[in-house]
XYZ file of C-alpha atoms in Angstrom:
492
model
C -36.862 28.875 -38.476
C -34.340 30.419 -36.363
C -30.973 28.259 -36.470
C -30.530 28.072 -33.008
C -33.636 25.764 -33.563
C -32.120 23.457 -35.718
C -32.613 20.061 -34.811
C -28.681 18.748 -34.001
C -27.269 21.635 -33.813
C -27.120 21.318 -29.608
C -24.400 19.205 -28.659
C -24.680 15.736 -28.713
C -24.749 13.204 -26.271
C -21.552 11.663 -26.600
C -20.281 15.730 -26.121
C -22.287 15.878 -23.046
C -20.528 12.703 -21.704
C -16.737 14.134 -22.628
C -17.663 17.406 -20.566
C -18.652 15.311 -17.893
C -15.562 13.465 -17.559
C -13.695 16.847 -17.709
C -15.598 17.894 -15.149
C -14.677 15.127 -13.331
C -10.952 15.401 -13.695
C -11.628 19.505 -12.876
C -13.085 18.505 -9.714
C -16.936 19.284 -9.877
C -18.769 16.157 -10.196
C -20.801 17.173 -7.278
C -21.603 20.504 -9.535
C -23.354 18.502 -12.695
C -25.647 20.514 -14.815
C -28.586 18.515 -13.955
C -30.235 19.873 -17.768
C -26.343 18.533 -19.118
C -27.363 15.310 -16.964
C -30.546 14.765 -18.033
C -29.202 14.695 -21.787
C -27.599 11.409 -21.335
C -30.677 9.857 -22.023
C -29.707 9.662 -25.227
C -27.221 7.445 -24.335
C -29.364 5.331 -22.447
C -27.785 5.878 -19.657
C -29.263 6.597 -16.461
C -28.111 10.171 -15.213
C -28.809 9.745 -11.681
C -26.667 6.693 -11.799
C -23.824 8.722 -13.844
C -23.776 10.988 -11.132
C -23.419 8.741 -8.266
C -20.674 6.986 -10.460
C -18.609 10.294 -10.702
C -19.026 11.381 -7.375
C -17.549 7.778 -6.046
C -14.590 7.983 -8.567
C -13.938 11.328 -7.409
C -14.216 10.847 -3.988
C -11.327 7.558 -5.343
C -9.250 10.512 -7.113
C -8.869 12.428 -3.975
C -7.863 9.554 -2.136
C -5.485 7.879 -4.463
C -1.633 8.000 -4.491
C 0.505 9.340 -7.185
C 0.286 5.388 -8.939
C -3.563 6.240 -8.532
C -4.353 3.545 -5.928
C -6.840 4.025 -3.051
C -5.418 2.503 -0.494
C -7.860 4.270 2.091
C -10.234 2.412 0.492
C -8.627 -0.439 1.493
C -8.363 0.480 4.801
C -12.309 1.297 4.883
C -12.984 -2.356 3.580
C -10.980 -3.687 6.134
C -11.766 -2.123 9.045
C -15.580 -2.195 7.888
C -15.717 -6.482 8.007
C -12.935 -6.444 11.159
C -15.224 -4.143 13.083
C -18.864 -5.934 12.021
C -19.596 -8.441 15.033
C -18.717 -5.648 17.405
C -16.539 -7.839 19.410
C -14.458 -6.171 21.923
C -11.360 -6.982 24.210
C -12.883 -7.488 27.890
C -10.572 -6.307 31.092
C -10.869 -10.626 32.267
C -9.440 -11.174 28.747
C -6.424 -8.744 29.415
C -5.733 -9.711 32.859
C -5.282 -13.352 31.589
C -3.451 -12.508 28.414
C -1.093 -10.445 30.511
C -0.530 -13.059 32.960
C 0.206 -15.728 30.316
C 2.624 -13.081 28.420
C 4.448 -12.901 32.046
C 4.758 -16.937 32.152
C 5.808 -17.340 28.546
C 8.287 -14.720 28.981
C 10.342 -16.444 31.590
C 9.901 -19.980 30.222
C 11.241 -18.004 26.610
C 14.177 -17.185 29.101
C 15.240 -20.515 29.675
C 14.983 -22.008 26.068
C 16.448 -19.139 24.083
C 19.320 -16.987 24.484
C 17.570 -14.090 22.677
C 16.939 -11.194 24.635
C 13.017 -9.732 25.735
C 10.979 -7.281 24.029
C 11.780 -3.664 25.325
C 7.751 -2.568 25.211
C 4.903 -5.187 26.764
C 3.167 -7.569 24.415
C -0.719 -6.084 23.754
C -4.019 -7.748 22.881
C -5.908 -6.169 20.112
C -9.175 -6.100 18.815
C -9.623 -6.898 15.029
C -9.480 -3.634 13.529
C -6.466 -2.539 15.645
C -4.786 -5.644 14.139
C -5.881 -4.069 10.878
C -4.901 -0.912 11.862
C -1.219 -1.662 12.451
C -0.878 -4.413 9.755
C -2.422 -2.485 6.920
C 1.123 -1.033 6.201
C 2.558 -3.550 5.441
C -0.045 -5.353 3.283
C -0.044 -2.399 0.886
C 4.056 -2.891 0.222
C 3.739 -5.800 -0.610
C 0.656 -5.609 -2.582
C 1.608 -2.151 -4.217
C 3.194 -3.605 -7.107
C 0.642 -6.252 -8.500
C -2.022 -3.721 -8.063
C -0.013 -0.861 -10.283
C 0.286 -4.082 -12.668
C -3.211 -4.024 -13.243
C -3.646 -0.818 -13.564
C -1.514 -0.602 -15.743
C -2.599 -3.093 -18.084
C -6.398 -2.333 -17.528
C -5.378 1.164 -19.082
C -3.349 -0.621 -21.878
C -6.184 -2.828 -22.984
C -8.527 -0.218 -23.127
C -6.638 2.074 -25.020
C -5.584 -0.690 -27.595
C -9.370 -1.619 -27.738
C -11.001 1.682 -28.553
C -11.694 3.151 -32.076
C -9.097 5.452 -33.385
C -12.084 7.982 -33.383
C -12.308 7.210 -29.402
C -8.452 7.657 -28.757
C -8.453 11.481 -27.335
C -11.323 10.518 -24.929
C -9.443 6.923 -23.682
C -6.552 9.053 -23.325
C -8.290 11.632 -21.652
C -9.746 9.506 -19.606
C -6.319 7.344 -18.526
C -6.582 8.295 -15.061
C -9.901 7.366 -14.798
C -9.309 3.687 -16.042
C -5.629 3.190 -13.862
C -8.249 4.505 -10.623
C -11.007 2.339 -11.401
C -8.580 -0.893 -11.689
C -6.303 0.068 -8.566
C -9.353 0.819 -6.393
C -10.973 -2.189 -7.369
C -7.840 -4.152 -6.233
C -7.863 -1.862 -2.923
C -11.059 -2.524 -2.296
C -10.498 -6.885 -2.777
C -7.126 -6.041 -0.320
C -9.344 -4.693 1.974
C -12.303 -7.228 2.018
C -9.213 -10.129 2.245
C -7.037 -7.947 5.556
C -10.683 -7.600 6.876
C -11.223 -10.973 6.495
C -7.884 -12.320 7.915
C -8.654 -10.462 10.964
C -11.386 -13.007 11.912
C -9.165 -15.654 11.009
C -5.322 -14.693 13.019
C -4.652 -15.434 16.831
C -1.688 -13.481 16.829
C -0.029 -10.614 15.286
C 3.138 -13.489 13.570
C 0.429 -15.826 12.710
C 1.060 -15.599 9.221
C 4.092 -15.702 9.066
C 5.647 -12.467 7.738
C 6.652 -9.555 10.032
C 3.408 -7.551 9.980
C 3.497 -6.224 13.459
C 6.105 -2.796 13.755
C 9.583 -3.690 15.200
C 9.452 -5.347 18.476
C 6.086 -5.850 19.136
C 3.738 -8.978 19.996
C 0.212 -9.349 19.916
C -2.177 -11.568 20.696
C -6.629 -10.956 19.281
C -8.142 -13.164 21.719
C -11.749 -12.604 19.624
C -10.072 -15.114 17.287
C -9.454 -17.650 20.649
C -13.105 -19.513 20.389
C -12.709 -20.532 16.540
C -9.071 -21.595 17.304
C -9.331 -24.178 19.684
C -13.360 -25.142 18.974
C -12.273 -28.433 18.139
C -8.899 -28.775 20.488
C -10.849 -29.923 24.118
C -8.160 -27.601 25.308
C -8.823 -25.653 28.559
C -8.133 -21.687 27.819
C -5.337 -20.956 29.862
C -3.067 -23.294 27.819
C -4.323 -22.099 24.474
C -2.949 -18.931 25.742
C -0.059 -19.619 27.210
C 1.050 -21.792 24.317
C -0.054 -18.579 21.669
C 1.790 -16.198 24.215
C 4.789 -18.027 23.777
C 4.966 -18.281 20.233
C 3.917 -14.671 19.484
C 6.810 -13.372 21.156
C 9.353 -16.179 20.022
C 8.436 -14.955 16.349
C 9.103 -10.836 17.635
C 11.985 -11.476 19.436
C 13.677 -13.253 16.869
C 12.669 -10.108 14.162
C 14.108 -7.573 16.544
C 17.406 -9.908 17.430
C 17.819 -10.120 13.597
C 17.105 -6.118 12.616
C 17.968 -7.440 9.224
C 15.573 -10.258 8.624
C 12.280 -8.084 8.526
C 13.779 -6.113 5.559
C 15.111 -9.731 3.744
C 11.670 -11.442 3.768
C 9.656 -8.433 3.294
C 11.883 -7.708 0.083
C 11.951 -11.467 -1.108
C 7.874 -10.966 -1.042
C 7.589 -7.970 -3.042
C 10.269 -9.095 -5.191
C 8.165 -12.212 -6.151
C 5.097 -9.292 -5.939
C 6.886 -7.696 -9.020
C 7.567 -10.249 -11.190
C 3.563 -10.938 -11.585
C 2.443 -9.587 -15.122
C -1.249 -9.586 -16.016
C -2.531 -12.169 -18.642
C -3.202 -9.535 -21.451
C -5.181 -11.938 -23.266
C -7.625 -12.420 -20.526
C -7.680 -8.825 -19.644
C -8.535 -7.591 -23.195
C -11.041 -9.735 -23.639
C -12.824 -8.598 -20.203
C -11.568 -4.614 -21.706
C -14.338 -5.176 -24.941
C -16.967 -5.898 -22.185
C -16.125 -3.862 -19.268
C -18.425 -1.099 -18.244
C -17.397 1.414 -15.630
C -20.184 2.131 -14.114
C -20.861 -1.601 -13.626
C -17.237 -2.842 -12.362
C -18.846 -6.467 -11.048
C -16.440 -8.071 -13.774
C -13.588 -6.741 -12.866
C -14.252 -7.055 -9.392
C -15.130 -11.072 -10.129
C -11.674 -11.422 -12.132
C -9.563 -9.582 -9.615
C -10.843 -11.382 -6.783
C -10.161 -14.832 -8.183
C -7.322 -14.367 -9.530
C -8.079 -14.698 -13.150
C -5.537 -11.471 -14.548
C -2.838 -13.442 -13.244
C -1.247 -15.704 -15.931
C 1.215 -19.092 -14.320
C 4.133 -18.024 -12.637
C 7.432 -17.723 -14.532
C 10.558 -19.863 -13.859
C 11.878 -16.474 -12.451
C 9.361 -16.428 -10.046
C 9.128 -20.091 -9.301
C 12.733 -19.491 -7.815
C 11.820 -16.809 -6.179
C 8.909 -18.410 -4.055
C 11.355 -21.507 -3.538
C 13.945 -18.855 -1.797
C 10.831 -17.432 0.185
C 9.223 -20.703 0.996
C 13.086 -21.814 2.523
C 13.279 -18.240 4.402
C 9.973 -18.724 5.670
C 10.320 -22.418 6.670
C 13.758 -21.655 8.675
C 12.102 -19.237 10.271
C 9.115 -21.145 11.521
C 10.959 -24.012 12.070
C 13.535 -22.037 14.918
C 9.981 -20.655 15.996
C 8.691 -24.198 16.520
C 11.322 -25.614 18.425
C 11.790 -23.108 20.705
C 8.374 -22.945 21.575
C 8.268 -26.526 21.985
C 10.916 -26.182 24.513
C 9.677 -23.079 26.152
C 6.014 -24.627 26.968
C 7.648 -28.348 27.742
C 5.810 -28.194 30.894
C 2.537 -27.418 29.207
C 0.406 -30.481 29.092
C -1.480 -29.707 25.774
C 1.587 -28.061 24.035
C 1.774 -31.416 21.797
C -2.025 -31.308 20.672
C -1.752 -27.409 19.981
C 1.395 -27.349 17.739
C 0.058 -30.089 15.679
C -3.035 -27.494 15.096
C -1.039 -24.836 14.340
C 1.489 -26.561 11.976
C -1.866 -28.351 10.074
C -3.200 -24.714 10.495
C -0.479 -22.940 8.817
C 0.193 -25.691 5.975
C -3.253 -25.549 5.110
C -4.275 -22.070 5.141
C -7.815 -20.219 5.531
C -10.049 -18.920 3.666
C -8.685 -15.382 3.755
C -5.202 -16.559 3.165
C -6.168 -18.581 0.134
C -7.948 -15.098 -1.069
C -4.619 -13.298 -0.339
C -2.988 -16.175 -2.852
C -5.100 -15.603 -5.428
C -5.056 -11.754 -5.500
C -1.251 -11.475 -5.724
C -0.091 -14.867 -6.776
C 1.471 -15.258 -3.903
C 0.552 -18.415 -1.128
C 2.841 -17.676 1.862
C 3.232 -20.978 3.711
C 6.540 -22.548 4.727
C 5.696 -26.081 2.857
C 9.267 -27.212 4.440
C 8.125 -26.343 8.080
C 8.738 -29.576 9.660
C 12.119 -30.550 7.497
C 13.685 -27.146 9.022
C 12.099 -27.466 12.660
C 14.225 -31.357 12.140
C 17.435 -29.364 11.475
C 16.937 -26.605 14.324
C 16.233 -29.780 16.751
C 19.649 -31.627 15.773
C 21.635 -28.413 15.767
C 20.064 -27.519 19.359
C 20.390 -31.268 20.535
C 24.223 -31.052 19.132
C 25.497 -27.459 19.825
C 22.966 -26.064 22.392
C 20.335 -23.075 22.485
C 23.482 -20.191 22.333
C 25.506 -21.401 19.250
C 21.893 -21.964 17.934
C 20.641 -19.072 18.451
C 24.142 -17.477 17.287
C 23.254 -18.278 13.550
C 20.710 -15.180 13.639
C 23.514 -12.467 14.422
C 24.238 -12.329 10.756
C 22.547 -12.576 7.481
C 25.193 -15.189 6.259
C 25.524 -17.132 9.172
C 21.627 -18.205 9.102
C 20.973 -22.023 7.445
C 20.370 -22.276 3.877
C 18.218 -24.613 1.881
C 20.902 -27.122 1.682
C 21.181 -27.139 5.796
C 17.398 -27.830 5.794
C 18.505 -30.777 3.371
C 21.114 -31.677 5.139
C 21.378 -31.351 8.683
C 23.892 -33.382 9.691
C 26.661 -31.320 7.606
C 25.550 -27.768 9.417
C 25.911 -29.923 12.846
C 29.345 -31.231 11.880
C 30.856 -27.649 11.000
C 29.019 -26.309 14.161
C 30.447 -29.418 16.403
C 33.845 -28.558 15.039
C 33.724 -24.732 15.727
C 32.345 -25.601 19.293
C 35.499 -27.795 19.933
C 37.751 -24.884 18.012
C 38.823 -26.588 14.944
C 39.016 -25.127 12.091
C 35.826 -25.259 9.580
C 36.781 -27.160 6.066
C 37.879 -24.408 3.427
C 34.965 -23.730 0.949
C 34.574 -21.189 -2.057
C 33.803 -18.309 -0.279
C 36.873 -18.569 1.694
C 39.041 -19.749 -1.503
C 37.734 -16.455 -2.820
C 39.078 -13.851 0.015
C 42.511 -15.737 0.357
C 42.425 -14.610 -3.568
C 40.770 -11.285 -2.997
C 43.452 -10.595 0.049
C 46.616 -11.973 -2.477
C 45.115 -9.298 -4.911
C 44.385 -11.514 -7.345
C 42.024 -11.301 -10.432
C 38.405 -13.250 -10.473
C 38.628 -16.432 -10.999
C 42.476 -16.860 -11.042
C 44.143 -20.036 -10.033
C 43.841 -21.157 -6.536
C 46.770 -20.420 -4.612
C 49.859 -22.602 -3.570
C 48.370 -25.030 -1.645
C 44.661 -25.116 -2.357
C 44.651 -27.150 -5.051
C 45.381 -30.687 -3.323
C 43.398 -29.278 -0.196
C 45.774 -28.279 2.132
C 46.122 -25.236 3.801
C 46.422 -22.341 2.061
C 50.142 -20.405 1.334
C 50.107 -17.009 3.233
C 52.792 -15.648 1.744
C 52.418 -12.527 0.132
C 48.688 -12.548 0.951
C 50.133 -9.444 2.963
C 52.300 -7.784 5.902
C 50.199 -7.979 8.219
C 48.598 -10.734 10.350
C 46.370 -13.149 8.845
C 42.023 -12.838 9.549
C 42.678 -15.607 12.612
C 45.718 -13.964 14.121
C 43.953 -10.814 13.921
C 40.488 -12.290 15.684
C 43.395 -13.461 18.293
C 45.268 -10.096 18.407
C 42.298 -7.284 18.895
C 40.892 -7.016 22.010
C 37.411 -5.935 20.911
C 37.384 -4.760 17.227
C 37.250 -7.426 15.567
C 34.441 -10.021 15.143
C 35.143 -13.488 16.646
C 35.958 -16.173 14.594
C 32.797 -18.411 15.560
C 31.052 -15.417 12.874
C 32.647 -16.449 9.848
C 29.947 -18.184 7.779
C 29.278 -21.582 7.966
């Protein structure tokens, strides 16, 4: 017998399956062998099946970024549910979201000093909404999702027999795609999702829309005010209104888009997979049968309790998020004063936003993140007292500057933000506090932590001699005639 006919001589399946997954990584897995193929059998596994599998992970290679993430896959998800009732925007629908935009813009006029929107607000369809929100969902999702594919890869490796290691390895990219297009895919499903779910383009909360523009989905109109018995012109006007409160404030306040969208992915960051839960899902998991994965991504399983790091952090975000919503609230509720549903309507939209939907609660378990402003009604308490005390300008003032804007202890405690505010308005000076103990310091050239100087210790005024030649910060604010920023802009 010839030795070419040598039984086990051929190579084996387990060699057939290696040469497929070079294949795969050399960019033929529409090119299979079908004899190589139908060799798998001894395998028991189902060659047809392998081939679909490899054509769908490469089709997930090509569309990957470098951290091996499909995030058009995400996009396909989302605009797949977003588009699936076929809804569209009708020309009626425009004309009387356009017409409401027009009222709410004047009434805005008269309860905030911030200016208008340079470009018209828009009404969008679901998947437009997806279309220009998708962006930003992927930042801040980015880094939980390389988190998992990192560990997936991890787990793996540390599971396999040392006589597997060169194929895991091999393979790496493989396991980091199949893990980050899994979570791509649950993004998408939860974006599509929220699309059915938001009114307007600052419903939830973050900045999602680009720079300086509102939007209203008036598909979403029917479910919002089902159970309202409000007539449809003032569940318009009112979400008119507070759609382009939210964007004018983010394009007064360049710098708050970039603060909370930061905060987030900061948080985003800090989330770690539980290794323990992930290994054990790593002896079972199957790729050509990712259901598991899918099932453990989706509800949040991977992700172990939050640290005491991040606890902080989502306290800072949850106070960020609150003062925001809060300024929101109460100029809205000034702005549609005349409207005589605007009571019943807030009150659906604050239990709206504290409770969350379905999506939303979907979005919290896929990146540990819930993003609701749980102090809502404490900080719309303290924008009411400061507008009651100071008015809508120095209000509004407060958002010129990253560290003029209310902390967490202003939400707290009011009545000490009015008091300073009161005082400025009547143009006494603000009581000393460390920040300013610090510059008189700074300015006397000083070390760190040094002494206070002459004077600050028993709380009077502060020596100025030898701080330096020139004038002091207020005789300077008093001296230039347009350099200098005016002394109602030191923090408060």
């Amino acid at each position: 017998m010839a030795d070419d006919d040598t039984p086990g001589d051929g190579p084996s399946p387990e060699d057939d399956f290696q040469e497929l997954i070079r294949q795969l990584f050399g960019g033929s897995a529409g090119d299979f062998d079908p004899e190589q193929l139908s060799r798998l059998s001894g395998m028991n596994i189902d060659p047809a099946m392998m081939q679909a599998v490899m054509r769908q992970l490469q089709g997930a290679f090509e569309n990957a970024d470098e951290s091996g993430i499909s995030w058009d896959m995400a996009k396909r998800q989302a605009l797949h549910i977003a588009n699936q009732e076929g809804l569209g925007v009708t020309a009626g629908q425009r004309t009387d979201l356009d017409q409401a935009f027009s009222l709410a813009t004047l009434w805005l006029s008269e309860a905030t000093t911030i200016s208008e929107l340079p470009a018209p607000p828009v009404t969008l369809t679901r998947g437009a909404w997806v279309e220009a929100t998708l962006p930003v969902w992927e930042e801040l999702a980015a880094p939980v999702a390389t988190s998992i594919a990192d560990a997936l890869t991890t787990a793996l490796s540390e599971q396999a027999p040392e006589d597997m290691q060169g194929l895991v390895q091999g393979a790496g990219r493989l396991m980091r795609t199949v893990g980050g297009s899994l979570f791509a895919s649950q993004l998408g499903q939860v974006v599509g999702n929220l699309s059915k779910e938001v009114v307007s383009g600052g419903d939830v909360g973050i900045p999602l829309m680009p720079d300086g523009e509102a939007a209203i989905l008036p598909q979403n109109f029917a479910d919002f005010g089902r159970d309202l018995e409000v007539p449809d012109d003032q569940l318009a006007l009112y979400a008119a209104t507070r759609e382009l409160a939210h964007a004018r404030l983010f394009r007064h306040a360049r710098w708050l888009r970039l603060h909370v969208i930061s905060q987030v992915t900061d948080f985003a960051r800090g989330v770690h997979v539980d290794t323990d839960a992930l290994e054990d899902l790593a002896t079972r998991f199957d790729p050509s049968e990712p259901e598991e994965l899918r099932k453990a991504i989706e509800s949040g399983a991977l992700l172990p309790a939050r640290s005491e790091a991040q606890d902080a952090a989502l306290a800072r975000l949850e106070n960020l998020l609150a003062t925001i919503e809060g300024w929101v609230e109460v100029v809205t509720e000034d702005a549609t004063s005349r409207l005589p549903a605007a009571q019943r309507i807030a009150e659906a939209v604050r239990r709206r936003r504290a409770v969350g939907g379905p999506a939303e609660r979907a979005l919290g378990s896929l990146v540990g993140l819930e993003i609701r402003p749980r102090r809502m009604r404490e900080a719309a308490a303290m924008w009411r007292a400061v507008t009651d005390a100071v008015g809508p300008a120095a209000r509004d003032a407060l958002w010129d500057y990253p560290d003029l804007m209310p902390a967490a202890a202003d939400i707290d405690d009011p009545a000490a933000l009015v008091a300073r505010l009161e005082a400025r308005a009547r143009g006494e000076e603000p009581a000393r506090d460390e920040m300013d103990d610090a510059l008189a310091r700074l300015l006397a050239g000083e070390e760190p932590g040094a002494p206070a100087v002459r004077g600050e210790s028993d709380g009077a005024a502060p020596a100025t001699e030898g701080l330096s030649d020139g004038p002091s910060p207020d005789d300077a604010s008093d001296e230039d005639d347009g350099g200098s920023a005016p002394d109602d802009h030191r923090p408060v």
